[in-house]
Coordinates of N, CA and C in Angstrom, one line a residue:
M1 N 0.8 -1.2 0.0 CA 0.0 0.0 0.0 C 0.9 1.2 0.0
V2 N 0.7 2.1 -1.0 CA 1.5 3.3 -1.1 C 0.6 4.5 -0.9
E3 N 0.8 5.2 0.2 CA -0.1 6.2 0.6 C 0.6 7.1 1.7
D4 N 0.5 8.4 1.4 CA 1.2 9.4 2.4 C 0.2 9.9 3.4
S5 N -1.1 9.6 3.3 CA -2.1 10.0 4.3 C -2.2 8.9 5.4
L6 N -1.9 9.2 6.6 CA -2.0 8.2 7.6 C -3.4 7.8 7.9
T7 N -4.3 8.7 7.7 CA -5.8 8.4 7.9 C -6.2 7.4 6.9
S8 N -5.9 7.5 5.6 CA -6.2 6.5 4.6 C -5.6 5.2 4.9
V9 N -4.3 5.2 5.4 CA -3.6 4.0 5.7 C -4.4 3.2 6.8
A10 N -4.8 4.0 7.8 CA -5.6 3.3 8.9 C -6.8 2.7 8.5
V11 N -7.6 3.4 7.6 CA -8.9 2.9 7.1 C -8.6 1.6 6.2
I12 N -7.7 1.7 5.3 CA -7.4 0.5 4.4 C -6.9 -0.7 5.2
S13 N -6.0 -0.4 6.2 CA -5.4 -1.5 7.0 C -6.5 -2.2 7.8
R14 N -7.4 -1.4 8.3 CA -8.5 -2.0 9.1 C -9.3 -3.0 8.3
D15 N -9.5 -2.7 7.0 CA -10.4 -3.5 6.2 C -9.7 -4.7 5.6
L16 N -8.4 -4.6 5.4 CA -7.6 -5.7 4.7 C -6.7 -6.5 5.5
R17 N -6.3 -6.0 6.7 CA -5.3 -6.7 7.5 C -5.7 -8.1 7.9
E18 N -7.0 -8.3 8.1 CA -7.5 -9.6 8.5 C -7.2 -10.7 7.4
F19 N -7.1 -10.3 6.2 CA -7.0 -11.3 5.1 C -5.6 -11.2 4.4
Y20 N -4.9 -10.1 4.6 CA -3.6 -10.0 3.9 C -2.5 -9.4 4.8
T21 N -1.3 -9.7 4.5 CA -0.1 -9.1 5.1 C 0.1 -7.8 4.4
L22 N 0.0 -6.7 5.1 CA 0.1 -5.4 4.4 C 1.5 -4.7 4.7
L23 N 2.1 -4.2 3.7 CA 3.3 -3.4 3.8 C 3.0 -2.0 3.4
H24 N 3.5 -1.0 4.1 CA 3.1 0.4 3.9 C 4.4 1.2 3.4
A25 N 4.2 1.9 2.3 CA 5.2 2.8 1.8 C 4.6 4.2 1.8
H26 N 5.4 5.2 2.2 CA 4.9 6.6 2.3 C 4.8 7.3 1.0
D27 N 5.6 6.8 0.0 CA 5.6 7.4 -1.3 C 6.1 6.4 -2.3
G28 N 6.1 6.9 -3.6 CA 6.5 6.0 -4.7 C 7.9 5.5 -4.6
E29 N 8.8 6.4 -4.1 CA 10.2 6.0 -4.1 C 10.4 4.9 -3.0
E30 N 9.8 5.0 -1.9 CA 9.9 4.0 -0.9 C 9.3 2.7 -1.4
A31 N 8.2 2.8 -2.1 CA 7.5 1.6 -2.6 C 8.3 0.9 -3.6
W32 N 9.0 1.6 -4.5 CA 9.9 1.0 -5.5 C 11.0 0.2 -4.9
E33 N 11.6 0.8 -3.8 CA 12.7 0.1 -3.1 C 12.2 -1.2 -2.5
M34 N 10.9 -1.2 -2.0 CA 10.3 -2.4 -1.4 C 10.1 -3.4 -2.4
L35 N 9.6 -3.0 -3.6 CA 9.3 -3.9 -4.7 C 10.5 -4.6 -5.2
L36 N 11.6 -3.9 -5.2 CA 12.9 -4.5 -5.7 C 13.5 -5.5 -4.7
S37 N 13.2 -5.3 -3.4 CA 13.8 -6.1 -2.4 C 13.0 -7.2 -1.8
D38 N 11.7 -7.1 -2.0 CA 10.8 -8.1 -1.4 C 9.9 -8.9 -2.4
P39 N 10.3 -10.1 -2.8 CA 9.6 -10.9 -3.8 C 8.2 -11.4 -3.3
R40 N 7.9 -11.2 -2.0 CA 6.6 -11.7 -1.5 C 5.4 -10.8 -2.0
I41 N 5.7 -9.6 -2.4 CA 4.7 -8.6 -2.7 C 3.9 -9.1 -4.0
E42 N 2.6 -9.2 -3.8 CA 1.7 -9.8 -4.9 C 0.7 -8.8 -5.5
L43 N 0.6 -7.6 -4.9 CA -0.4 -6.6 -5.4 C -0.1 -5.3 -4.8
V44 N -0.3 -4.2 -5.6 CA 0.0 -2.8 -5.1 C -1.3 -2.0 -5.2
I45 N -1.6 -1.3 -4.1 CA -2.6 -0.3 -4.0 C -1.9 1.1 -3.8
T46 N -2.0 2.0 -4.7 CA -1.3 3.2 -4.6 C -2.1 4.5 -4.8
D47 N -1.8 5.5 -4.1 CA -2.4 6.8 -4.3 C -1.7 7.5 -5.5
V48 N -2.3 8.5 -6.0 CA -1.7 9.2 -7.1 C -0.7 10.4 -6.7
Q49 N -1.3 11.3 -5.9 CA -0.5 12.5 -5.5 C 0.3 12.1 -4.2
M50 N 1.7 12.1 -4.4 CA 2.6 11.8 -3.4 C 3.9 12.5 -3.6
P51 N 4.7 12.8 -2.6 CA 6.0 13.4 -2.8 C 7.0 12.5 -3.4
R52 N 8.1 13.1 -3.9 CA 9.2 12.3 -4.5 C 8.6 11.6 -5.8
I53 N 8.4 10.3 -5.7 CA 7.8 9.6 -6.9 C 6.3 9.5 -6.7
T54 N 5.6 9.9 -7.7 CA 4.1 9.9 -7.6 C 3.6 8.5 -8.0
G55 N 2.3 8.3 -7.8 CA 1.7 7.1 -8.2 C 1.8 6.8 -9.7
Q56 N 1.6 7.8 -10.5 CA 1.8 7.6 -11.9 C 3.2 7.2 -12.3
Q57 N 4.2 7.8 -11.7 CA 5.6 7.5 -12.0 C 5.9 6.1 -11.5
L58 N 5.3 5.7 -10.4 CA 5.5 4.3 -9.8 C 4.9 3.3 -10.8
L59 N 3.8 3.6 -11.3 CA 3.1 2.7 -12.3 C 4.0 2.4 -13.5
K60 N 4.6 3.5 -14.0 CA 5.5 3.4 -15.2 C 6.7 2.5 -14.8
L61 N 7.3 2.7 -13.7 CA 8.4 1.9 -13.2 C 8.1 0.5 -13.1
I62 N 6.9 0.2 -12.6 CA 6.5 -1.2 -12.5 C 6.3 -1.9 -13.8
R63 N 5.6 -1.2 -14.7 CA 5.3 -1.8 -16.0 C 6.6 -1.9 -16.9
L64 N 7.6 -1.1 -16.7 CA 8.8 -1.1 -17.5 C 9.9 -2.0 -16.9
S65 N 9.6 -2.6 -15.7 CA 10.6 -3.4 -15.1 C 11.0 -4.6 -15.9
P66 N 12.3 -4.9 -16.0 CA 12.7 -6.1 -16.7 C 12.4 -7.4 -16.0
E67 N 12.0 -7.3 -14.7 CA 11.7 -8.4 -13.9 C 10.2 -8.7 -14.0
T68 N 9.8 -9.9 -14.5 CA 8.4 -10.3 -14.7 C 7.7 -10.2 -13.4
R69 N 8.3 -10.6 -12.3 CA 7.7 -10.6 -11.0 C 7.1 -9.2 -10.7
I70 N 7.8 -8.2 -11.1 CA 7.4 -6.8 -10.8 C 6.5 -6.3 -11.9
S71 N 6.8 -6.5 -13.2 CA 6.1 -5.9 -14.3 C 4.7 -6.4 -14.4
S72 N 4.4 -7.7 -13.9 CA 3.1 -8.3 -14.0 C 2.2 -8.1 -12.7
L73 N 2.7 -7.3 -11.8 CA 2.0 -7.1 -10.5 C 0.7 -6.3 -10.8
P74 N -0.4 -6.8 -10.3 CA -1.7 -6.0 -10.4 C -1.5 -4.7 -9.6
V75 N -2.0 -3.6 -10.1 CA -1.9 -2.3 -9.5 C -3.2 -1.6 -9.5
I76 N -3.7 -1.3 -8.3 CA -5.0 -0.6 -8.1 C -4.7 0.8 -7.7
V77 N -5.2 1.8 -8.4 CA -4.9 3.2 -8.2 C -6.1 3.8 -7.5
M78 N -5.8 4.6 -6.5 CA -6.8 5.4 -5.7 C -6.8 6.8 -6.2
T79 N -8.0 7.3 -6.6 CA -8.2 8.7 -7.1 C -9.5 9.2 -6.5
T80 N -9.6 10.5 -6.5 CA -10.9 11.1 -6.1 C -11.9 10.8 -7.2
A81 N -13.2 10.7 -6.9 CA -14.2 10.2 -7.8 C -14.3 11.1 -9.1
E82 N -14.1 12.4 -8.9 CA -14.3 13.3 -10.1 C -13.0 13.4 -10.9
D83 N -11.9 12.8 -10.5 CA -10.6 13.0 -11.2 C -10.4 12.1 -12.4
D84 N -11.2 12.4 -13.5 CA -11.2 11.5 -14.6 C -9.8 11.6 -15.4
A85 N -9.2 12.7 -15.3 CA -7.9 12.9 -16.0 C -6.8 11.9 -15.4
E86 N -6.8 11.9 -14.1 CA -5.8 11.0 -13.5 C -6.2 9.5 -13.7
K87 N -7.5 9.2 -13.8 CA -7.9 7.8 -14.1 C -7.4 7.4 -15.5
H88 N -7.7 8.3 -16.4 CA -7.3 8.0 -17.8 C -5.8 7.8 -17.9
L89 N -5.0 8.7 -17.3 CA -3.6 8.6 -17.4 C -3.1 7.3 -16.7
A90 N -3.7 7.0 -15.6 CA -3.3 5.7 -14.9 C -3.6 4.5 -15.7
F91 N -4.7 4.6 -16.4 CA -5.1 3.5 -17.3 C -4.0 3.3 -18.4
L92 N -3.6 4.5 -19.0 CA -2.6 4.4 -20.1 C -1.3 3.9 -19.5
N93 N -1.0 4.2 -18.2 CA 0.3 3.8 -17.6 C 0.3 2.3 -17.2
G94 N -0.9 1.7 -17.3 CA -1.0 0.2 -17.0 C -1.7 -0.1 -15.7
A95 N -2.5 0.7 -15.2 CA -3.3 0.4 -14.0 C -4.3 -0.7 -14.3
N96 N -4.5 -1.6 -13.3 CA -5.5 -2.7 -13.5 C -6.9 -2.3 -13.1
D97 N -7.0 -1.4 -12.1 CA -8.3 -1.0 -11.5 C -8.2 0.3 -10.8
F98 N -9.3 0.8 -10.4 CA -9.4 2.1 -9.6 C -10.2 1.9 -8.4
L99 N -9.9 2.7 -7.4 CA -10.7 2.9 -6.2 C -10.9 4.4 -6.0
S100 N -12.2 4.8 -5.8 CA -12.5 6.2 -5.6 C -12.4 6.5 -4.1
K101 N -11.8 7.7 -3.9 CA -11.7 8.2 -2.5 C -12.9 9.0 -2.2
P102 N -13.5 9.0 -1.0 CA -13.2 8.0 0.1 C -13.5 6.6 -0.3
V103 N -12.6 5.7 0.1 CA -12.7 4.3 -0.3 C -13.9 3.6 0.4
D104 N -14.7 2.8 -0.4 CA -15.7 2.0 0.1 C -15.1 0.7 0.5
S105 N -15.4 0.2 1.8 CA -14.8 -1.0 2.3 C -15.1 -2.2 1.5
L106 N -16.4 -2.5 1.2 CA -16.8 -3.7 0.5 C -16.2 -3.7 -0.9
E107 N -16.3 -2.5 -1.6 CA -15.8 -2.4 -3.0 C -14.3 -2.7 -3.0
M108 N -13.6 -2.1 -2.0 CA -12.1 -2.4 -2.0 C -11.8 -3.8 -1.8
Q109 N -12.4 -4.5 -0.9 CA -12.2 -5.9 -0.6 C -12.5 -6.7 -1.8
A110 N -13.6 -6.4 -2.5 CA -13.9 -7.2 -3.7 C -12.9 -7.0 -4.8
R111 N -12.5 -5.8 -5.1 CA -11.5 -5.6 -6.1 C -10.1 -6.2 -5.8
V112 N -9.7 -6.0 -4.6 CA -8.4 -6.6 -4.1 C -8.5 -8.1 -4.3
N113 N -9.6 -8.8 -3.8 CA -9.7 -10.2 -3.9 C -9.6 -10.7 -5.3
V114 N -10.3 -10.1 -6.2 CA -10.3 -10.5 -7.6 C -8.9 -10.4 -8.2
H115 N -8.2 -9.3 -8.1 CA -6.9 -9.1 -8.7 C -5.9 -9.9 -8.0
H116 N -6.0 -10.2 -6.7 CA -5.0 -11.0 -6.1 C -5.1 -12.4 -6.6
R117 N -6.4 -12.9 -6.7 CA -6.5 -14.3 -7.3 C -5.9 -14.4 -8.7
L118 N -6.2 -13.4 -9.5 CA -5.7 -13.4 -10.9 C -4.1 -13.4 -10.9
A119 N -3.6 -12.6 -9.9 CA -2.1 -12.5 -9.8 C -1.5 -13.8 -9.4
R120 N -2.2 -14.5 -8.5 CA -1.7 -15.9 -8.1 C -1.7 -16.8 -9.3
I121 N -2.8 -16.8 -10.1 CA -2.9 -17.7 -11.2 C -1.8 -17.4 -12.3
I122 N -1.6 -16.1 -12.5 CA -0.6 -15.7 -13.5 C 0.8 -16.1 -13.0
R123 N 1.1 -15.9 -11.8 CA 2.4 -16.3 -11.2 C 2.6 -17.8 -11.3
E124 N 1.6 -18.6 -11.0 CA 1.7 -20.1 -11.1 C 1.9 -20.5 -12.6
L125 N 1.2 -19.8 -13.5 CA 1.4 -20.1 -14.9 C 2.9 -19.8 -15.4
E126 N 3.4 -18.7 -14.9 CA 4.8 -18.3 -15.3 C 5.8 -19.3 -14.7
E127 N 5.5 -19.8 -13.5 CA 6.4 -20.8 -12.9 C 6.4 -22.1 -13.7
S128 N 5.1 -22.5 -14.1 CA 5.0 -23.7 -14.8 C 5.7 -23.6 -16.2
K129 N 5.6 -22.4 -16.8 CA 6.2 -22.2 -18.1 C 7.7 -22.3 -18.0
K130 N 8.3 -21.7 -16.9 CA 9.7 -21.8 -16.7 C 10.2 -23.2 -16.5
M131 N 9.4 -24.0 -15.7 CA 9.7 -25.4 -15.4 C 9.7 -26.2 -16.7
L132 N 8.7 -26.0 -17.5 CA 8.6 -26.7 -18.8 C 9.7 -26.4 -19.7
A133 N 10.1 -25.1 -19.8 CA 11.2 -24.7 -20.6 C 12.5 -25.3 -20.1
E134 N 12.7 -25.4 -18.8 CA 13.9 -26.1 -18.3 C 13.9 -27.6 -18.6
L135 N 12.8 -28.2 -18.5 CA 12.7 -29.6 -18.8 C 13.0 -29.9 -20.2
A136 N 12.6 -29.0 -21.1 CA 12.8 -29.2 -22.5 C 14.2 -29.0 -23.0
T137 N 15.0 -28.3 -22.1 CA 16.4 -28.0 -22.5 C 17.5 -28.6 -21.6
T138 N 17.1 -29.4 -20.6 CA 18.0 -30.0 -19.6 C 18.0 -31.5 -19.7
D139 N 19.1 -32.1 -19.6 CA 19.2 -33.5 -19.5 C 18.8 -33.9 -18.1
S140 N 17.9 -34.8 -18.0 CA 17.3 -35.2 -16.7 C 18.2 -35.9 -15.8
L141 N 19.2 -36.6 -16.3 CA 20.1 -37.3 -15.4 C 21.3 -36.4 -14.9
T142 N 22.0 -35.8 -15.8 CA 23.2 -35.0 -15.5 C 22.9 -33.5 -15.1
K143 N 21.7 -33.1 -15.5 CA 21.3 -31.7 -15.3 C 22.1 -30.7 -16.2
L144 N 22.8 -31.2 -17.1 CA 23.5 -30.4 -18.1 C 22.5 -30.0 -19.2
K145 N 22.9 -29.1 -20.1 CA 22.1 -28.8 -21.3 C 21.9 -30.1 -22.1
N146 N 20.8 -30.2 -22.8 CA 20.6 -31.4 -23.6 C 21.0 -31.1 -25.1
R147 N 20.9 -32.1 -25.9 CA 21.3 -32.0 -27.3 C 20.5 -30.9 -28.0
R148 N 19.2 -30.8 -27.7 CA 18.4 -29.8 -28.4 C 18.9 -28.4 -28.1
L149 N 19.2 -28.0 -26.9 CA 19.7 -26.7 -26.6 C 21.1 -26.5 -27.1
F150 N 21.9 -27.6 -27.1 CA 23.3 -27.5 -27.7 C 23.2 -27.0 -29.1
Y151 N 22.3 -27.6 -29.9 CA 22.2 -27.2 -31.3 C 21.8 -25.8 -31.5
T152 N 20.9 -25.4 -30.6 CA 20.4 -24.0 -30.7 C 21.5 -23.0 -30.4
Q153 N 22.2 -23.3 -29.3 CA 23.3 -22.3 -28.9 C 24.5 -22.4 -29.9
A154 N 24.8 -23.6 -30.4 CA 25.8 -23.7 -31.4 C 25.5 -22.9 -32.6
E155 N 24.3 -23.0 -33.1 CA 23.9 -22.2 -34.2 C 24.1 -20.7 -34.0
Q156 N 23.7 -20.2 -32.8 CA 23.8 -18.8 -32.5 C 25.2 -18.4 -32.4
N157 N 26.1 -19.3 -31.8 CA 27.5 -18.9 -31.7 C 28.2 -18.9 -33.0
L158 N 27.8 -19.9 -33.9 CA 28.4 -19.9 -35.2 C 28.1 -18.7 -36.0
T159 N 26.8 -18.3 -35.9 CA 26.4 -17.0 -36.6 C 27.2 -15.8 -36.1
A160 N 27.4 -15.7 -34.8 CA 28.1 -14.6 -34.2 C 29.6 -14.7 -34.7
C161 N 30.2 -15.9 -34.7 CA 31.6 -16.0 -35.1 C 31.8 -15.6 -36.6
R162 N 30.9 -16.0 -37.4 CA 31.0 -15.6 -38.8 C 30.8 -14.1 -39.0
R163 N 29.9 -13.5 -38.2 CA 29.7 -12.1 -38.4 C 30.9 -11.3 -38.0
F164 N 31.5 -11.7 -36.9 CA 32.6 -10.9 -36.3 C 34.0 -11.4 -36.7
G165 N 34.0 -12.5 -37.5 CA 35.3 -13.1 -37.9 C 36.1 -13.7 -36.7
K166 N 35.4 -14.3 -35.8 CA 36.0 -14.9 -34.7 C 36.0 -16.5 -34.8
D167 N 36.9 -17.1 -34.0 CA 36.9 -18.6 -34.0 C 36.1 -19.1 -32.8
M168 N 35.7 -20.4 -33.0 CA 35.0 -21.1 -31.9 C 35.5 -22.5 -31.8
S169 N 35.6 -22.9 -30.5 CA 36.2 -24.3 -30.3 C 35.0 -25.2 -29.8
L170 N 35.1 -26.4 -30.3 CA 34.2 -27.4 -29.9 C 34.9 -28.7 -29.5
L171 N 34.6 -29.2 -28.3 CA 35.2 -30.5 -27.9 C 34.1 -31.5 -27.8
L172 N 34.3 -32.7 -28.4 CA 33.3 -33.8 -28.3 C 34.1 -34.9 -27.5
L173 N 33.6 -35.1 -26.3 CA 34.2 -36.0 -25.3 C 33.4 -37.3 -25.2
D174 N 34.1 -38.4 -25.1 CA 33.4 -39.7 -25.0 C 34.1 -40.5 -23.9
I175 N 33.3 -41.1 -23.0 CA 33.9 -41.8 -21.9 C 34.4 -43.2 -22.4
D176 N 35.7 -43.5 -22.2 CA 36.3 -44.7 -22.7 C 35.7 -45.9 -22.0
H177 N 35.4 -47.0 -22.8 CA 35.0 -48.3 -22.2 C 33.8 -48.2 -21.3
F178 N 32.9 -47.2 -21.6 CA 31.7 -47.0 -20.8 C 30.8 -48.2 -20.7
K179 N 30.7 -49.0 -21.9 CA 29.9 -50.2 -21.9 C 30.3 -51.2 -20.9
K180 N 31.7 -51.3 -20.6 CA 32.2 -52.2 -19.7 C 31.7 -51.9 -18.3
V181 N 31.6 -50.6 -18.0 CA 31.1 -50.1 -16.7 C 29.7 -50.6 -16.5
N182 N 28.8 -50.4 -17.5 CA 27.4 -50.9 -17.4 C 27.3 -52.4 -17.3
D183 N 28.1 -53.1 -18.1 CA 28.1 -54.6 -18.1 C 28.6 -55.2 -16.8
T184 N 29.6 -54.5 -16.2 CA 30.2 -55.1 -15.0 C 29.5 -54.7 -13.7
F185 N 29.2 -53.4 -13.6 CA 28.6 -52.9 -12.4 C 27.1 -52.5 -12.4
G186 N 26.5 -52.6 -13.6 CA 25.1 -52.3 -13.8 C 24.9 -50.8 -14.2
H187 N 23.7 -50.6 -14.7 CA 23.4 -49.3 -15.3 C 23.3 -48.2 -14.2
H188 N 23.0 -48.6 -13.0 CA 23.0 -47.6 -11.9 C 24.4 -47.0 -11.7
A189 N 25.4 -47.9 -11.7 CA 26.7 -47.4 -11.5 C 27.1 -46.5 -12.7
G190 N 26.7 -46.9 -13.9 CA 26.9 -46.1 -15.1 C 26.4 -44.8 -15.0
D191 N 25.2 -44.7 -14.5 CA 24.5 -43.4 -14.3 C 25.3 -42.5 -13.3
E192 N 25.9 -43.1 -12.3 CA 26.7 -42.4 -11.3 C 27.9 -41.8 -12.0
V193 N 28.5 -42.6 -12.9 CA 29.7 -42.1 -13.6 C 29.4 -40.9 -14.5
L194 N 28.2 -41.0 -15.2 CA 27.8 -39.9 -16.0 C 27.6 -38.6 -15.2
V195 N 27.0 -38.8 -14.1 CA 26.7 -37.6 -13.2 C 28.0 -37.0 -12.7
K196 N 29.0 -37.8 -12.3 CA 30.2 -37.3 -11.8 C 31.1 -36.6 -12.9
V197 N 31.1 -37.2 -14.1 CA 31.8 -36.6 -15.2 C 31.1 -35.3 -15.6
A198 N 29.8 -35.2 -15.6 CA 29.1 -34.0 -15.9 C 29.5 -32.9 -14.9
K199 N 29.6 -33.2 -13.6 CA 29.9 -32.2 -12.6 C 31.3 -31.7 -12.8
L200 N 32.3 -32.6 -13.1 CA 33.6 -32.2 -13.4 C 33.7 -31.3 -14.6
L201 N 33.0 -31.6 -15.6 CA 33.0 -30.7 -16.8 C 32.4 -29.3 -16.5
A202 N 31.3 -29.3 -15.8 CA 30.7 -28.1 -15.4 C 31.6 -27.2 -14.6
Q203 N 32.5 -27.8 -13.7 CA 33.4 -27.0 -12.9 C 34.6 -26.5 -13.7
M204 N 34.9 -27.1 -14.8 CA 36.1 -26.8 -15.5 C 35.9 -25.7 -16.5
V205 N 34.7 -25.4 -16.9 CA 34.5 -24.5 -18.0 C 34.3 -23.0 -17.5
R206 N 34.3 -22.1 -18.4 CA 34.0 -20.7 -18.1 C 32.5 -20.5 -18.2
S207 N 32.1 -19.3 -17.6 CA 30.7 -19.0 -17.6 C 30.1 -18.8 -19.0
V208 N 30.9 -18.5 -20.0 CA 30.5 -18.2 -21.3 C 30.4 -19.5 -22.2
D209 N 30.9 -20.6 -21.6 CA 30.9 -21.9 -22.3 C 29.6 -22.6 -22.1
T210 N 29.4 -23.6 -23.0 CA 28.2 -24.4 -22.9 C 28.6 -25.9 -22.7
V211 N 28.2 -26.6 -21.7 CA 28.4 -28.0 -21.5 C 27.1 -28.7 -21.7
A212 N 27.1 -29.7 -22.6 CA 25.9 -30.4 -22.9 C 26.1 -31.9 -22.9
R213 N 25.1 -32.7 -22.6 CA 25.2 -34.1 -22.8 C 24.7 -34.4 -24.2
F214 N 25.5 -34.8 -25.1 CA 25.2 -35.0 -26.5 C 24.4 -36.2 -26.7
G215 N 24.6 -37.2 -25.9 CA 23.9 -38.5 -26.1 C 24.7 -39.6 -25.5
G216 N 24.1 -40.5 -24.7 CA 24.8 -41.7 -24.1 C 25.9 -41.2 -23.2
E217 N 27.2 -41.6 -23.5 CA 28.3 -41.1 -22.7 C 29.1 -40.0 -23.4
E218 N 28.5 -39.3 -24.4 CA 29.1 -38.3 -25.1 C 28.7 -36.9 -24.6
F219 N 29.7 -36.0 -24.4 CA 29.5 -34.7 -23.9 C 30.1 -33.7 -24.9

């Protein structure tokens, strides 16, 4: 909640504190610092007229943030009932909803509940999308990049090398006599060998390098 009026803070806190954990910022600058440092924040209620950073400026910062966690936050703007210009500007800046001052308790609870539920659903979908993307590009056993991502990154690196006239190195490594490990000690032991080799390779390379399991015992 971003509000410089302690009276408004008291009213809103009274109506929402039973259902939500509320954090209070006195102006947009303090709110922005809180958003950057606290990933638990799931919804913003902000006044428009405030010192330092206004509600409109805060809205712009939120929507332009490179962090999806921040840019996708639902923002409810509080304005006076007759202030249509501020409402229109807030809408253009990315506001999700409006509350007219003085704030009606039931209306506020209803709007906050709706946008909070939507925010939870959006966040869960984003997390699921990230998980699926990771599964699609990661080898499940070694946790290295898989062949699919290797080809994608290799193509990008080759394009960059050709464009700038640079060289690129590629190492294809194969574990010697790996079939004997499986035949003698079983596939579980073979899996352990693959995992340990993968960890060694990951420790040996630079951050700009790509280590991938190409297939079987090949890296």
